[in-house]
PDB file of C-alpha atoms in Angstrom:
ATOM      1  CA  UNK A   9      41.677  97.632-139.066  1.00 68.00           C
ATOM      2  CA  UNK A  10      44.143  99.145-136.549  1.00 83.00           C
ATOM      3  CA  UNK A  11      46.548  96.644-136.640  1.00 88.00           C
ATOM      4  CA  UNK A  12      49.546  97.606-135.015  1.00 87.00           C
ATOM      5  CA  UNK A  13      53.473  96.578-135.961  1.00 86.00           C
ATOM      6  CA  UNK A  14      55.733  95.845-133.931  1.00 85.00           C
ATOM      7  CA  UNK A  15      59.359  95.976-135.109  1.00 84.00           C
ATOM      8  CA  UNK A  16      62.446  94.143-133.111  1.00 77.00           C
ATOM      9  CA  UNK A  17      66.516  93.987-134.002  1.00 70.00           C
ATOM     10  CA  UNK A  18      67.195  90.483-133.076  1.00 66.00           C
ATOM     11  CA  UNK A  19      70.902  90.871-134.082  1.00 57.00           C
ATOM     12  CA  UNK A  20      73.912  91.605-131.469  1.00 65.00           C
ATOM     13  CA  UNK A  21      75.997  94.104-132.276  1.00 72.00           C
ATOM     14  CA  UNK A  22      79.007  92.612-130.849  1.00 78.00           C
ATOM     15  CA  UNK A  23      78.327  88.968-131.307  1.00 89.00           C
ATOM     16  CA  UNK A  24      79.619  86.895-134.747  1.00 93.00           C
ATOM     17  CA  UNK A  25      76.419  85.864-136.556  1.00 93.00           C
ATOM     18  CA  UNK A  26      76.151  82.629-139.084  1.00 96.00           C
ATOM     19  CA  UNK A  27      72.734  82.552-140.817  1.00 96.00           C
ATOM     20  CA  UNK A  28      71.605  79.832-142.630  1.00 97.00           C
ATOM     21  CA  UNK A  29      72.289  79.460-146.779  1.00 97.00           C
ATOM     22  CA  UNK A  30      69.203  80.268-148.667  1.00 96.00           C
ATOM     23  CA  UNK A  31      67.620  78.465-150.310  1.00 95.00           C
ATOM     24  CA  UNK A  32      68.341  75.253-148.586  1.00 95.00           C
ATOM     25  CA  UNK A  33      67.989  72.216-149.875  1.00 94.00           C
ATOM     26  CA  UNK A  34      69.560  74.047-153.278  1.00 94.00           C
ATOM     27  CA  UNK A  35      70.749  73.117-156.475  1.00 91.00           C
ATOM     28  CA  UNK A  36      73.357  75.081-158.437  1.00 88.00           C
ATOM     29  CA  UNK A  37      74.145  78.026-155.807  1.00 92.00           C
ATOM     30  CA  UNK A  38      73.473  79.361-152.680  1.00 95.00           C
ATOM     31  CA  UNK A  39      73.644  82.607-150.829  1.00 96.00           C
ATOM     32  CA  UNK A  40      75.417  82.604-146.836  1.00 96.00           C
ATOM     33  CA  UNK A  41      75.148  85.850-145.293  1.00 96.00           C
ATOM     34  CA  UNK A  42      76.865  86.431-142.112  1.00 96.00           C
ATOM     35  CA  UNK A  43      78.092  89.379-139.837  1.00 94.00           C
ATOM     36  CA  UNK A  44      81.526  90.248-137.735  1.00 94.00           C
ATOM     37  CA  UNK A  45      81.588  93.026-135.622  1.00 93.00           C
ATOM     38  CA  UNK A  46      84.157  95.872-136.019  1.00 92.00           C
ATOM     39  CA  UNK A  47      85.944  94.512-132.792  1.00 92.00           C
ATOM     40  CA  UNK A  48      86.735  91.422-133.978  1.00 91.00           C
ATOM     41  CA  UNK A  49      90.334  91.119-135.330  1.00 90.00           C
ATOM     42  CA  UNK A  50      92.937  87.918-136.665  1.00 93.00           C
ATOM     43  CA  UNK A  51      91.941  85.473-138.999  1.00 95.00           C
ATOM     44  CA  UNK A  52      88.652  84.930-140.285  1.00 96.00           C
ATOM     45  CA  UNK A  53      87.251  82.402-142.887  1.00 96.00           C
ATOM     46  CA  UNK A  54      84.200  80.510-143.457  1.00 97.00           C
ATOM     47  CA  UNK A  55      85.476  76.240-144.189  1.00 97.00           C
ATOM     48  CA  UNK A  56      82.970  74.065-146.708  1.00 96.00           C
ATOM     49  CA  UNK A  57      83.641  70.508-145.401  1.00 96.00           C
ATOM     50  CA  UNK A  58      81.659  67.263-146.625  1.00 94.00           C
ATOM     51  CA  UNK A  59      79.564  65.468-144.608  1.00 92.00           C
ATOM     52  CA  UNK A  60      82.896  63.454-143.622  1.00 94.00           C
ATOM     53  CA  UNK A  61      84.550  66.387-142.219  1.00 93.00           C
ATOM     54  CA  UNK A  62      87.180  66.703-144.913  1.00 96.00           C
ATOM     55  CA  UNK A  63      87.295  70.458-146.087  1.00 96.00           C
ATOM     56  CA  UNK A  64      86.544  71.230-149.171  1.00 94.00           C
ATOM     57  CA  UNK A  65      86.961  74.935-149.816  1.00 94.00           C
ATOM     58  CA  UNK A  66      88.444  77.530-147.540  1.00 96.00           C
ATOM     59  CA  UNK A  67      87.410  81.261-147.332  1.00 95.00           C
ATOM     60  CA  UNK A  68      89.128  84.017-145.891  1.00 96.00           C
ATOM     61  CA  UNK A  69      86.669  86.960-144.824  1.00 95.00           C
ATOM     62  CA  UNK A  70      88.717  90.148-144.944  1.00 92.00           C
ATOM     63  CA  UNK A  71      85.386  92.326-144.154  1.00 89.00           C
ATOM     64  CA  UNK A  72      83.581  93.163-141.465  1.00 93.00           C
ATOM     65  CA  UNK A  73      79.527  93.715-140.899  1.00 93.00           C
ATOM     66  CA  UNK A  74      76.960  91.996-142.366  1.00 94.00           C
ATOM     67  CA  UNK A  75      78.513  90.185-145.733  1.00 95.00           C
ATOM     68  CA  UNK A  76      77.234  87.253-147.882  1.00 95.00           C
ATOM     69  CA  UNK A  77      78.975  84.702-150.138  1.00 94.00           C
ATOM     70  CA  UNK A  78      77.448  83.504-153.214  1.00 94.00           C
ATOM     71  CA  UNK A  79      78.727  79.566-153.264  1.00 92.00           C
ATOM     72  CA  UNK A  80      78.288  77.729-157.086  1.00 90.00           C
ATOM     73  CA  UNK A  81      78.100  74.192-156.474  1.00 87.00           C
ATOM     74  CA  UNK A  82      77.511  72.785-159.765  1.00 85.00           C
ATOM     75  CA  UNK A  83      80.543  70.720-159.590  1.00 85.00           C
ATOM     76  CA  UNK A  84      79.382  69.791-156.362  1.00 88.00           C
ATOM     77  CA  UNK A  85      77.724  65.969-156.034  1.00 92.00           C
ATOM     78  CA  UNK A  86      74.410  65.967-154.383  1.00 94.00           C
ATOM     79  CA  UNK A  87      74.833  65.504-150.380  1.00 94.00           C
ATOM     80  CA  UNK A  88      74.798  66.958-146.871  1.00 95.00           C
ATOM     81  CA  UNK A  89      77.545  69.817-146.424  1.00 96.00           C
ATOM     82  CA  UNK A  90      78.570  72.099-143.043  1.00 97.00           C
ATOM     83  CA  UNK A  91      79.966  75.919-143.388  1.00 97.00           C
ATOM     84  CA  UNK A  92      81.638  77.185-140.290  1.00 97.00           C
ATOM     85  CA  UNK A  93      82.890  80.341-139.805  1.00 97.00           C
ATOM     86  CA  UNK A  94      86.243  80.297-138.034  1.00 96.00           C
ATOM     87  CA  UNK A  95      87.897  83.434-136.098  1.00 96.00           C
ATOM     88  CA  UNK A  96      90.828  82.848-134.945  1.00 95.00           C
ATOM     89  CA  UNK A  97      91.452  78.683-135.431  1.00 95.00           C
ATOM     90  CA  UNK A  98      87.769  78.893-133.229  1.00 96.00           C
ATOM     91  CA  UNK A  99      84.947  77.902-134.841  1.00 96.00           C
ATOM     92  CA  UNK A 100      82.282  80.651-133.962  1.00 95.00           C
ATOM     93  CA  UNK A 101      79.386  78.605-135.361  1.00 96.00           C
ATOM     94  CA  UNK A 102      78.461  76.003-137.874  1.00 97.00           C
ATOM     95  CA  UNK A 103      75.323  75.646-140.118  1.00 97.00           C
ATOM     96  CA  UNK A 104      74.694  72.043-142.197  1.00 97.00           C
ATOM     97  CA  UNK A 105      73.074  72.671-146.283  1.00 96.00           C
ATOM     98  CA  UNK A 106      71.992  69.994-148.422  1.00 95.00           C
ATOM     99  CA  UNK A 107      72.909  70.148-152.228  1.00 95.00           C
ATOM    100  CA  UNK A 108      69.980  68.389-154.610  1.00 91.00           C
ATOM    101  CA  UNK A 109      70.801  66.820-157.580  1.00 77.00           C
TER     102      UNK A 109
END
């Protein structure tokens, strides 16, 4: 009884955002959400690379705000795995996701 909420935006407006794929560890797909602010402009992707730092897949983001990619990896073998999201040849941030068998 009287509990009382407290509720808190955690995001930055003007600050690119990389969350982490859910679920994670995962088997089949997983879901990346991310955000750009409307001031960012050039070149955006997000780069798959394995766990040897060879890319494997190559994204370009042509949206702004809060987005998410929906990644199949059932041709993918089991393993550790890093998505960065790259604005202008700078990688912004990088998250690691581990693909089950």
């Amino acid at each position: 009884e009287g509990e009382t909420t407290l509720q808190v935006e955690l995001a930055n407006k003007d600050n690119v955002i990389l969350y982490q794929n859910q679920p994670n560890p995962f088997d089949g797909s997983t879901v990346i959400r991310y955000f750009i602010p409307e001031n960012i402009s050039g070149n955006m992707y997000i780069s798959f690379t394995d766990m040897y730092g060879k890319e494997i897949k190559k994204l370009e983001i042509k949206e702004k705000g809060f987005s998410k990619i929906e990644a199949s990896t059932e041709n993918l073998a089991s393993g550790i795995y890093s998505y960065s999201i790259i604005i202008n040849d700078k990688v912004m941030d990088t998250k690691k996701m581990i693909k089950n068998k």
